[in-house]
Amino acid sequence: MHQFRFHRSFIRSLKNLDSQSVGIIYKTIHSLQDKPDFNTNSIRLEKLHHNDFYSIRASKGLRIILVKLKDEVSDFWLFIYAGKHDDAYNWALDRKLEFSPKTQTFDITYVEGKELPPEGFTLQKPNTLINKLTKEQLLELGVKHKYMFKVVAVRTHDDIEQLRDYMPDLTADALGFIMLGESYDEVLKWVKEGQVDAREEEVGKILDSYNNKQNLAPIQQKSDLDRFFSGDFEEWTVFLHPSQRKLVDKDFKGPVLLTGGAGTGKTIVALHRAKRLAEASMQRRPILFSTASKSLATNLEGHFKALGLNTSKVKLESISNVILLLAKQYALLHPSQKVIGVHPETDENRLWQEIGKLSWNIYPWEFLKEEYLEVIIPFDIRTEEAYLKVSRKARPRLQGNERSRVFRLIERFREKLSRRSWVHPAEITNELSSFLESGGANKPFSHVLIDEVQDLGMAEIRLVRALAEEGENDLFLCGDPQQKTGKKKLNFSRAGVKIKGRSFQLRINYRTTEQIRLAAFKVLLGEKFEDFEEENYEFEGYYSLLQGEKPLYRLFKNPQEELDFVLKEIKELRERGMDFREICVGAFRNAELKEIKKTLHKNGIPHFEIEANRGDREGVRISSFYGVKGMEFRTVILTGLCEEKLPHRSQGFNLMGEHKLRETIRQQKAALYVSMSRARDQLLLTGTAQPSNWIDPGAMRR
């Protein structure tokens, strides 16, 4: 019996071929899938003499490299490379497939005698976290005797990446975690958790382990084959790191929280988990996959399609859409009512200004609005008694009598809303939660998965808890406190979401280069972030597997020179073959992008506005720093990064108290961090006159 598997190296090799060659290789493998006969004249199976690799003929000029594994039941053919005749043989000449008992993985490594990386880093002071491990400990992680001298001399993650081709991928990852300060025992436990209970000769069992699924994927039917060869195939749809895979497949007896820095794959894990739950579900109730942002929900539609998610079983909606749809379904929102922020004539600030005047401006309308949104709404305060008792952490002090006056003013605001038939979306959220909690209707969803949960508030997370019955696999929440760009407070416990013992963190960045990751991360240094229990968020660090150039930071004499540079870069990227849609241009506010949009239009360059969801979908992406959360682009160009414009000084900025000023700056830095970390390959930062002290010059090139 023949079984086929694709190695990640095979998928990557396809990207170096033209579409016609890829089509020929597809037909060859499809014919083998229909009739697994390697002895036909057209295929010409040939065993290579220098290792255990085989080649087959896809055409006169194309070869596919395979390796054969056997157990008592099956022959396993691993497709590991495809390319032009000479390229394929030269690639195979330098490599071999090697089984590591310590990691229980089959890895493609360089053959004996292949030159090791340069000696340069061995002359420097080694990384003591790895250097202090014993020889036996390094061997247990999968390091070979002959490369021990190199491993104990590494200083950086880049050094480890240079050695990756000489050791199992999991061994390289394990060393990376050691460098981040993870204990040896924890790292070894993680390596062992991805293994299966099998003898070495039980190849089929071993190939299906979490550790091997990082790089190997089975091809069981034609749909699997079609997915690999589709033009928009993404590796994340099949290959997951063991630390991700176990979170996809494991059943939990309650809510789960998954955190991690930008690019660590939180969304990918949630998508795969949604698919797994959908395939296993026998319930009529759908699964909800939701996020705080409408633009991100729209962007995720492509991910749903790429992963083959069944949209009749998994509903994709922003949390704001979920609230409105359910409120209408349960008749909690009357057709005559107008929702603030949805209907353009609903001017919330004008009402608050009227309320402020009722207090003879003793309480500024901005203060009253914040008290409503940051205290009344999060804790669903309906009575004066409840308001007098509630904690007002980080809010200006009010005495008992003052609290009573403030509450009565907020009640007047509610009365004004009612008279106009206006309704605040946060009030709808609280009403919907109470309705579901009291049994007003059956829970609408079987499971709920939330992405970017850090941008929800107490009202929304309390609703999330009410959307599904408490029990196995009920809630899966993904977020990064360092990407929190809003003011909403969030405390899971007080919202009824019990996470204890089910919190996990991802720490390998798969999206951006280490240079981009580091530059973005340095924006946040010195800032404090709260976790989901309003405690200090202790981030244990992460690193990227990718290497590249430092981001570019350029300053210009005036805005026109800055604009000319942005235009020139976009044109050059296009000339080098990059699609416009792979480029994103951002600024702190959308208003600051007005001249960029004009210039692109004038020069015939199509563009698409992410937050407004309008424009040419094949064009350059345009967005504020706040609109790109959860997205990624090959190149990101961020403008207006200079002393004059950072921090952004909105109306009243200079009158802010110390706490509010500090919080505003933290939010703005988080927005900059988010936008910088959207770049996969290239990050360009621009500004005028003096540089911003938010940008670390050591992490940039000029």
XYZ file of C-alpha atoms in Angstrom:
702
model
C 0.000 0.000 0.000
C 1.378 3.394 -1.032
C 0.891 6.578 0.985
C 2.034 10.026 -0.157
C 3.167 12.962 1.942
C 4.436 16.395 0.990
C 7.355 17.900 2.867
C 7.329 21.647 3.393
C 10.511 21.842 1.274
C 8.560 20.422 -1.690
C 5.860 23.102 -1.398
C 8.495 25.823 -1.198
C 10.300 24.484 -4.246
C 7.112 24.879 -6.310
C 7.215 28.623 -5.704
C 10.443 28.818 -7.711
C 8.822 27.342 -10.828
C 6.634 28.882 -13.513
C 2.951 27.969 -13.678
C 3.390 25.643 -16.646
C 6.023 23.575 -14.812
C 3.855 23.448 -11.688
C 0.972 22.178 -13.825
C 3.120 19.371 -15.234
C 4.239 18.311 -11.753
C 0.616 18.352 -10.585
C -0.438 16.015 -13.411
C 2.422 13.635 -12.640
C 1.500 13.319 -8.962
C -2.207 13.109 -9.781
C -1.553 10.172 -12.102
C 0.417 8.449 -9.326
C -2.412 9.119 -6.907
C -4.872 7.438 -9.280
C -2.529 4.574 -10.032
C 0.537 4.391 -7.726
C 2.842 2.648 -10.208
C 6.421 3.937 -10.216
C 7.560 1.540 -12.943
C 6.044 3.190 -15.997
C 8.330 4.408 -18.768
C 7.023 7.960 -18.532
C 7.854 8.345 -14.808
C 11.133 6.415 -14.726
C 11.770 5.966 -11.028
C 15.507 6.250 -10.417
C 17.359 5.647 -7.146
C 20.108 8.156 -6.544
C 23.427 6.542 -5.616
C 24.718 9.008 -3.014
C 21.753 8.780 -0.577
C 18.348 7.141 -0.196
C 16.605 9.633 -2.467
C 14.733 8.765 -5.642
C 13.842 10.877 -8.637
C 10.941 10.628 -11.034
C 10.520 12.258 -14.389
C 7.714 14.811 -14.667
C 8.855 15.886 -18.144
C 12.039 15.978 -20.152
C 13.370 18.920 -18.129
C 11.594 18.482 -14.771
C 12.405 16.126 -11.915
C 10.729 15.348 -8.584
C 12.843 14.168 -5.664
C 11.331 11.646 -3.230
C 12.370 9.467 -0.344
C 10.812 6.142 0.556
C 10.006 4.948 4.076
C 8.475 1.592 4.993
C 6.727 -0.107 7.854
C 4.882 -3.417 8.125
C 1.802 -2.100 6.337
C 2.686 0.691 3.916
C 5.268 2.309 1.705
C 5.463 6.021 2.474
C 6.675 8.257 -0.335
C 7.736 11.701 0.805
C 7.852 14.338 -1.941
C 10.675 16.644 -0.906
C 11.666 18.746 -3.938
C 10.670 19.624 -7.508
C 12.710 21.563 -10.028
C 14.553 21.732 -13.302
C 16.680 18.676 -14.082
C 20.068 19.956 -12.884
C 18.673 22.046 -10.024
C 16.814 19.064 -8.596
C 19.830 16.763 -8.708
C 22.142 19.407 -7.261
C 19.690 20.052 -4.432
C 19.491 16.322 -3.670
C 23.277 15.937 -3.814
C 23.727 18.066 -0.676
C 20.933 16.634 1.457
C 19.569 13.572 3.173
C 16.522 12.546 5.170
C 17.486 11.828 8.752
C 15.464 10.397 11.632
C 16.182 11.856 15.076
C 15.039 9.575 17.932
C 15.311 12.466 20.393
C 12.731 14.610 18.592
C 11.078 11.655 16.809
C 11.160 13.614 13.549
C 12.211 13.030 9.962
C 14.220 16.060 8.848
C 16.001 17.062 5.669
C 19.547 17.981 6.638
C 22.806 18.531 4.843
C 24.889 15.440 4.078
C 28.166 14.675 5.827
C 30.987 16.886 4.649
C 28.724 19.790 3.667
C 30.488 22.931 4.805
C 29.271 24.316 8.127
C 28.318 27.993 8.540
C 31.176 30.499 8.838
C 33.265 30.365 11.976
C 32.699 34.031 12.810
C 30.310 33.715 15.700
C 32.448 31.049 17.416
C 35.077 33.681 18.176
C 32.663 35.816 20.179
C 31.406 35.439 23.716
C 28.843 32.614 23.635
C 25.269 32.762 24.886
C 25.547 31.578 28.474
C 21.964 30.244 28.613
C 22.882 27.577 26.061
C 26.512 27.300 27.071
C 25.553 26.300 30.604
C 23.579 23.252 29.407
C 25.382 19.955 29.835
C 26.420 17.798 26.929
C 23.771 15.240 27.928
C 21.053 17.896 27.951
C 21.987 19.133 24.481
C 22.006 15.570 23.175
C 18.543 15.044 24.681
C 17.280 18.050 22.702
C 18.546 16.476 19.469
C 21.965 18.152 19.046
C 24.497 15.812 17.409
C 27.931 15.190 18.902
C 29.736 16.550 15.875
C 27.923 19.928 15.984
C 28.167 20.406 19.736
C 31.083 22.840 19.435
C 29.000 25.085 17.190
C 25.898 25.004 19.359
C 27.651 25.970 22.594
C 29.161 28.967 20.790
C 25.941 30.568 19.514
C 25.170 34.117 20.638
C 22.028 35.084 18.733
C 18.959 33.546 17.153
C 20.546 34.287 13.781
C 23.384 31.927 14.738
C 20.830 29.209 15.455
C 19.134 29.771 12.101
C 22.498 29.262 10.363
C 22.672 25.837 11.997
C 19.055 24.815 11.274
C 20.005 22.764 8.198
C 22.291 20.617 10.354
C 19.783 19.584 13.012
C 16.060 18.836 13.442
C 13.837 21.887 13.159
C 12.493 21.185 16.629
C 16.014 21.168 18.044
C 16.648 24.614 16.568
C 13.330 25.842 18.018
C 14.203 24.350 21.410
C 17.543 26.175 21.455
C 15.719 29.366 20.556
C 13.429 28.974 23.566
C 16.431 28.331 25.810
C 17.909 31.635 24.608
C 14.651 33.377 25.550
C 15.147 32.182 29.123
C 12.833 29.171 29.109
C 13.915 26.426 31.484
C 15.484 23.288 30.083
C 12.828 21.110 31.723
C 9.980 23.055 30.101
C 11.620 22.964 26.669
C 12.295 19.231 26.889
C 8.703 18.649 28.003
C 7.457 20.558 24.967
C 9.664 18.449 22.626
C 8.378 15.219 24.174
C 4.710 16.246 24.152
C 4.705 16.254 20.352
C 5.787 12.626 20.127
C 3.732 9.431 19.947
C 4.125 6.130 21.752
C 5.684 4.075 18.964
C 8.645 1.885 18.176
C 11.128 3.278 15.647
C 9.952 0.834 12.995
C 6.323 1.994 13.335
C 6.869 4.651 10.697
C 3.197 5.392 10.019
C 2.497 6.274 13.644
C 5.589 8.446 13.896
C 4.787 10.352 10.702
C 1.411 11.302 12.198
C 2.912 12.828 15.354
C 2.543 16.540 16.097
C 6.289 16.946 15.754
C 6.316 15.600 12.191
C 3.183 17.458 11.130
C 5.258 20.622 11.422
C 6.869 19.718 8.080
C 4.896 16.783 6.622
C 1.337 16.673 5.317
C -0.551 13.618 3.976
C -2.081 13.589 0.502
C -5.096 11.319 0.892
C -7.424 12.507 -1.842
C -7.531 14.725 -4.895
C -8.865 17.706 -2.908
C -5.679 17.635 -0.786
C -3.582 17.675 -3.923
C -5.617 20.494 -5.454
C -5.182 22.608 -2.339
C -1.391 22.297 -2.416
C -1.224 23.308 -6.058
C -3.727 26.162 -5.916
C -2.281 29.506 -6.860
C -3.029 31.098 -3.494
C -1.826 28.200 -1.341
C -0.460 29.301 2.010
C 1.705 27.045 4.177
C -0.262 27.932 7.303
C -3.297 26.055 5.973
C -1.461 22.737 6.452
C 1.789 23.062 8.400
C 1.584 24.004 12.079
C 4.243 24.084 14.761
C 3.655 21.419 17.463
C 3.012 24.188 20.007
C 0.190 25.374 17.736
C -1.114 21.959 16.684
C -1.760 20.734 20.220
C -3.936 23.806 20.869
C -5.936 23.025 17.741
C -6.620 19.393 18.612
C -6.889 19.364 22.399
C -10.271 19.384 24.151
C -10.596 21.794 27.081
C -13.147 21.774 29.890
C -13.703 25.513 29.783
C -12.566 28.812 28.239
C -9.049 29.007 26.801
C -6.858 32.104 26.439
C -4.112 32.198 23.814
C -1.671 35.115 23.877
C 1.478 35.930 21.934
C 3.268 38.716 20.122
C 2.386 39.927 16.644
C 2.976 37.281 13.972
C 3.043 34.269 16.303
C 0.005 32.652 14.684
C -2.813 33.176 17.191
C -5.375 33.730 14.437
C -4.100 30.707 12.506
C -4.550 28.468 15.547
C -8.072 29.793 16.072
C -8.988 29.184 12.416
C -7.711 25.605 12.484
C -9.495 25.015 15.773
C -12.761 26.324 14.301
C -12.392 23.901 11.409
C -11.674 20.977 13.730
C -14.685 21.786 15.910
C -16.919 22.185 12.859
C -15.892 18.822 11.423
C -16.587 17.116 14.758
C -19.814 18.962 15.611
C -23.171 17.201 15.382
C -25.096 20.211 16.687
C -27.499 22.343 14.722
C -26.211 25.479 16.381
C -23.374 27.104 14.438
C -19.903 28.007 15.692
C -19.089 31.712 15.955
C -15.728 33.102 14.839
C -15.662 36.776 15.734
C -13.311 39.708 16.084
C -13.446 43.255 17.391
C -12.855 44.818 13.970
C -15.203 44.867 10.967
C -12.269 45.308 8.576
C -10.481 42.302 10.065
C -13.646 40.200 9.798
C -13.769 41.117 6.110
C -10.085 40.241 5.700
C -10.645 36.856 7.370
C -13.092 35.850 4.649
C -10.086 34.992 2.477
C -8.599 32.879 5.277
C -11.896 30.990 5.626
C -11.792 30.202 1.927
C -8.109 29.176 1.959
C -8.675 26.769 4.850
C -11.891 25.389 3.390
C -14.015 26.349 6.404
C -17.675 25.403 6.102
C -19.448 28.751 6.405
C -22.788 27.076 7.104
C -21.258 25.676 10.291
C -18.861 28.512 11.201
C -20.274 32.028 11.161
C -17.792 34.875 10.645
C -18.972 38.217 12.027
C -17.489 41.195 13.821
C -18.684 41.412 17.412
C -20.622 44.607 16.627
C -22.541 42.812 13.857
C -23.255 39.881 16.169
C -24.771 42.272 18.714
C -27.042 44.006 16.195
C -28.144 40.794 14.473
C -29.059 39.034 17.721
C -30.726 42.121 19.205
C -33.007 42.287 16.161
C -33.584 38.516 16.213
C -34.709 38.611 19.850
C -36.732 41.832 19.363
C -34.507 43.742 21.785
C -33.988 46.445 19.184
C -37.141 48.072 17.842
C -37.170 49.032 14.129
C -37.850 52.661 15.105
C -34.713 52.888 17.251
C -31.559 54.388 15.810
C -28.212 52.981 16.936
C -25.503 55.524 17.784
C -22.592 55.125 15.402
C -24.714 53.255 12.866
C -27.182 55.975 11.921
C -25.322 59.141 10.833
C -27.783 61.559 12.488
C -27.039 60.203 15.971
C -24.600 62.737 17.430
C -23.650 61.336 20.845
C -21.241 64.161 21.713
C -23.919 66.832 21.196
C -26.082 65.162 23.839
C -23.182 64.970 26.281
C -22.459 68.659 25.736
C -26.064 69.427 26.677
C -25.675 67.313 29.826
C -22.457 69.126 30.735
C -24.289 72.459 30.602
C -26.911 71.112 33.039
C -24.123 70.834 35.640
C -23.048 74.416 34.920
C -19.897 72.802 33.461
C -18.806 71.661 36.919
C -18.445 68.251 35.308
C -17.067 68.626 31.751
C -19.045 66.658 29.200
C -15.914 64.655 28.272
C -15.625 63.486 31.896
C -19.298 62.447 32.006
C -18.991 60.529 28.752
C -15.896 58.696 29.991
C -17.612 57.886 33.299
C -20.498 56.385 31.323
C -18.274 54.341 29.017
C -15.591 53.324 31.533
C -17.684 52.682 34.656
C -21.444 52.546 34.013
C -21.363 50.389 30.873
C -18.598 47.904 31.807
C -20.365 46.939 35.027
C -23.909 47.351 33.684
C -24.840 49.891 36.365
C -28.607 50.471 36.481
C -29.104 52.026 39.932
C -27.536 54.778 41.991
C -26.891 52.290 44.783
C -24.819 50.086 42.475
C -22.901 53.114 41.198
C -22.008 54.234 44.706
C -20.478 50.802 45.431
C -18.632 50.127 42.184
C -14.840 50.367 41.970
C -13.650 53.313 39.878
C -10.024 52.258 39.475
C -7.895 54.853 37.625
C -10.780 57.353 37.467
C -10.740 60.851 39.076
C -11.877 60.794 42.702
C -15.523 61.548 43.542
C -17.049 61.930 46.977
C -20.355 60.234 47.798
C -22.519 63.296 47.065
C -20.605 63.968 43.869
C -21.175 60.411 42.716
C -24.910 60.867 43.197
C -24.906 64.057 41.119
C -22.848 62.434 38.359
C -25.155 59.415 38.248
C -28.238 61.633 37.932
C -26.601 63.488 35.049
C -25.847 60.202 33.281
C -29.483 59.196 33.811
C -30.487 62.432 32.068
C -28.327 61.362 29.128
C -30.186 58.050 29.008
C -33.502 59.904 29.117
C -32.451 62.086 26.183
C -31.539 58.965 24.209
C -34.913 57.425 24.958
C -36.876 60.522 23.915
C -35.099 60.562 20.563
C -35.452 56.771 20.095
C -31.671 56.562 20.025
C -29.880 53.654 21.630
C -26.235 53.246 22.540
C -24.670 50.009 21.173
C -23.114 49.339 24.586
C -26.583 49.411 26.184
C -27.798 46.914 23.580
C -24.836 44.696 24.449
C -25.719 44.696 28.151
C -29.400 44.112 27.421
C -28.555 41.180 25.167
C -26.281 39.636 27.804
C -28.977 39.897 30.475
C -31.533 38.383 28.115
C -29.375 35.347 27.349
C -28.159 34.915 30.932
C -31.747 34.852 32.209
C -32.750 32.123 29.752
C -34.724 34.382 27.441
C -33.536 32.206 24.543
C -31.369 29.178 23.915
C -27.685 29.920 23.514
C -27.209 30.825 19.836
C -23.800 29.155 19.337
C -22.207 25.821 20.211
C -18.675 27.252 20.445
C -17.301 30.797 20.285
C -13.823 31.805 19.072
C -12.738 35.430 19.426
C -9.716 37.013 17.734
C -8.126 40.274 18.959
C -9.956 39.860 22.274
C -7.827 42.602 23.859
C -9.956 45.179 22.019
C -13.210 44.047 23.610
C -14.541 45.602 26.799
C -16.342 44.213 29.822
C -19.745 44.488 28.163
C -18.645 42.548 25.079
C -16.784 39.819 26.959
C -19.774 39.331 29.271
C -21.873 38.843 26.133
C -19.309 36.414 24.694
C -19.711 34.348 27.875
C -23.496 34.314 27.353
C -23.361 33.239 23.690
C -22.525 29.571 24.391
C -23.263 27.103 27.170
C -20.480 26.636 29.688
C -18.697 23.372 29.044
C -16.128 21.624 26.891
C -14.523 23.806 24.201
C -16.998 26.633 24.854
C -14.745 29.700 24.419
C -11.385 30.147 22.675
C -10.019 33.669 23.124
C -6.948 35.027 21.312
C -5.238 38.319 21.988
C -2.127 40.318 22.743
C -2.323 42.962 25.513
C 0.513 44.862 23.805
C -1.732 45.389 20.767
C -4.512 46.977 22.808
C -5.143 50.349 21.161
C -8.440 51.295 22.829
C -9.553 52.510 26.253
C -11.888 49.673 27.216
C -11.021 47.860 30.437
C -11.190 44.093 30.455
C -11.304 41.727 33.402
C -12.217 38.153 32.509
C -13.009 37.010 36.048
C -15.391 39.876 36.762
C -17.102 39.177 33.438
C -17.667 35.542 34.413
C -14.969 34.037 32.198
C -12.822 31.628 34.201
C -9.480 30.972 32.495
C -7.278 29.671 35.329
C -5.083 26.781 34.192
C -6.050 27.196 30.521
C -3.829 30.073 29.415
C -1.145 29.553 26.747
C 1.427 31.714 24.971
C 2.967 31.442 21.497
C 6.509 32.739 21.109
C 7.764 32.063 17.578
C 7.123 34.758 14.983
C 6.455 33.263 11.546
C 5.492 36.446 9.725
C 8.081 39.195 10.055
C 11.837 39.204 9.977
C 13.671 39.383 13.287
C 14.881 42.874 12.349
C 11.324 44.168 11.835
C 10.067 42.395 14.963
C 12.794 43.936 17.087
C 12.271 47.459 15.717
C 8.526 47.247 16.407
C 9.002 45.763 19.860
C 11.389 48.548 20.890
C 8.587 51.090 20.427
C 6.922 49.561 23.498
C 9.930 49.541 25.817
C 9.186 51.317 29.074
C 5.407 51.015 28.683
C 3.294 48.912 31.047
C 0.448 46.752 29.811
C -2.316 45.004 31.724
C -3.266 41.399 31.154
C -6.870 40.202 31.080
C -7.215 40.379 34.859
C -5.972 44.003 35.109
C -2.585 42.810 36.359
C 0.779 43.721 34.819
C 1.311 41.711 31.658
C 4.615 39.878 31.893
C 5.645 39.135 28.325
C 8.324 36.457 28.198
C 9.663 37.348 24.774
C 9.580 35.781 21.359
C 11.694 35.699 18.236
C 11.328 35.377 14.482
C 12.552 32.509 12.331
C 13.110 34.926 9.433
C 16.068 37.194 8.828
C 16.349 40.314 6.693
C 17.512 43.915 6.552
C 16.829 46.421 9.295
C 13.840 48.694 8.569
C 14.624 51.942 6.757
C 13.965 55.268 8.522
C 14.168 58.375 6.298
C 13.542 61.998 7.246
C 12.798 64.790 4.748
C 12.806 68.573 4.762
C 9.095 68.898 4.017
C 5.927 66.798 3.403
C 6.263 67.018 -0.386
C 9.696 65.374 -0.335
C 8.276 62.677 1.929
C 5.376 62.142 -0.477
C 7.720 61.953 -3.480
C 9.768 59.276 -1.727
C 6.674 57.164 -0.960
C 5.547 57.384 -4.584
C 9.001 56.444 -5.876
C 9.192 53.413 -3.571
C 5.767 52.144 -4.660
C 6.717 52.456 -8.327
C 10.024 50.629 -7.775
C 8.325 47.820 -5.845
C 5.874 47.400 -8.708
C 8.694 47.320 -11.256
C 10.307 44.517 -9.214
C 7.141 42.453 -9.600
C 5.302 43.136 -6.345
C 1.505 43.333 -6.527
C 0.026 46.636 -5.423
C -2.174 44.804 -2.895
C 0.964 43.515 -1.146
C 1.923 47.115 -0.264
C 0.347 49.081 2.568
C 0.808 52.806 3.218
C -0.205 54.058 6.641
C -0.383 57.165 8.794
C -1.538 57.793 12.336
C -4.901 59.143 11.171
C -6.823 58.628 7.945
C -6.943 62.418 7.473
C -3.150 62.396 7.058
C -3.469 60.039 4.060
C -5.452 62.500 1.967
C -2.470 63.780 -0.039
C -1.135 60.252 -0.547
C -4.467 59.147 -2.034
C -4.488 62.192 -4.329
C -0.940 61.481 -5.496
C -1.641 57.804 -6.181
C -4.755 58.723 -8.174
C -2.862 61.368 -10.147
C -0.167 58.825 -11.066
C -2.612 56.113 -12.083
C -1.830 53.855 -9.112
C -4.931 52.056 -7.800
C -5.579 52.074 -4.066
C -7.977 50.522 -1.572
C -8.999 52.098 1.751
C -9.062 49.324 4.347
C -11.222 50.929 7.033
C -13.756 52.417 4.624
C -13.775 49.165 2.609
C -13.760 51.044 -0.687
C -11.584 51.485 -3.737
C -9.783 49.122 -6.105
C -9.268 45.758 -4.381
C -6.183 45.162 -6.521
C -4.651 48.436 -5.386
C -2.187 49.644 -2.761
C -3.685 49.330 0.712
C -4.266 52.606 2.568
C -4.991 52.726 6.301
C -4.529 54.467 9.608
C -2.317 52.681 12.129
C -5.486 51.405 13.823
C -7.001 49.775 10.744
C -4.385 47.139 9.906
C -4.642 44.977 13.010
C -4.566 41.272 12.167
C -3.346 41.863 8.597
C -0.010 41.410 6.871
C 1.738 42.824 3.796
C 5.048 42.195 2.072
C 5.937 45.874 2.352
C 4.625 48.461 4.812
C 5.346 52.186 4.450
C 4.473 54.305 7.498
C 4.476 58.079 7.186
C 4.527 60.996 9.609
C 6.906 59.408 12.117
C 8.684 62.461 13.477
C 8.962 64.591 16.587
C 6.323 67.036 15.375
C 3.622 64.385 14.883
C 4.330 61.837 17.624
C 2.625 61.712 19.953
C -0.472 62.773 18.046
C -1.856 65.810 19.876
C -5.630 65.764 19.630
C -7.849 68.525 21.021
C -7.313 68.725 24.776
C -4.055 66.772 24.668
C -2.109 69.476 26.527
C -4.765 69.621 29.267
C -4.720 65.901 30.081
C -3.905 64.747 33.582
C -0.837 62.602 34.156
C -2.680 59.254 34.132
C -4.741 60.007 31.035
C -1.714 61.391 29.190
C 0.319 58.276 29.988
C -2.534 56.022 28.864
C -3.023 57.996 25.627
C 0.664 57.685 24.754
C 0.600 53.969 25.553
C -2.335 53.481 23.184
C -0.609 55.423 20.420
C 2.609 53.433 20.820
C 0.598 50.223 20.692
C -0.965 51.399 17.415
C 2.494 52.111 15.971
C 3.727 48.692 17.144
C 0.737 47.033 15.459
C 1.296 48.814 12.150
C 5.066 48.173 12.083
C 4.575 44.479 12.804
C 2.280 44.052 9.768
C 5.350 44.013 7.476
C 6.583 40.596 6.344
C 9.679 41.480 4.315
C 10.214 45.236 4.234
C 9.371 48.147 6.529
C 9.915 51.777 5.496
C 9.371 54.631 7.958
C 9.271 58.273 6.933
C 8.862 61.681 8.563
C 9.892 65.310 8.299
C 12.432 67.424 10.167
C 13.396 65.896 13.528
C 13.223 62.147 14.273
C 10.738 60.752 16.779
C 12.191 59.462 20.028
C 9.726 56.575 19.774
C 11.943 55.055 17.071
C 15.128 53.336 18.241
C 17.904 54.445 15.854
C 19.886 51.286 16.624
C 17.109 49.136 15.154
C 16.980 51.146 11.912
C 19.075 51.892 8.870
C 19.177 55.325 7.255
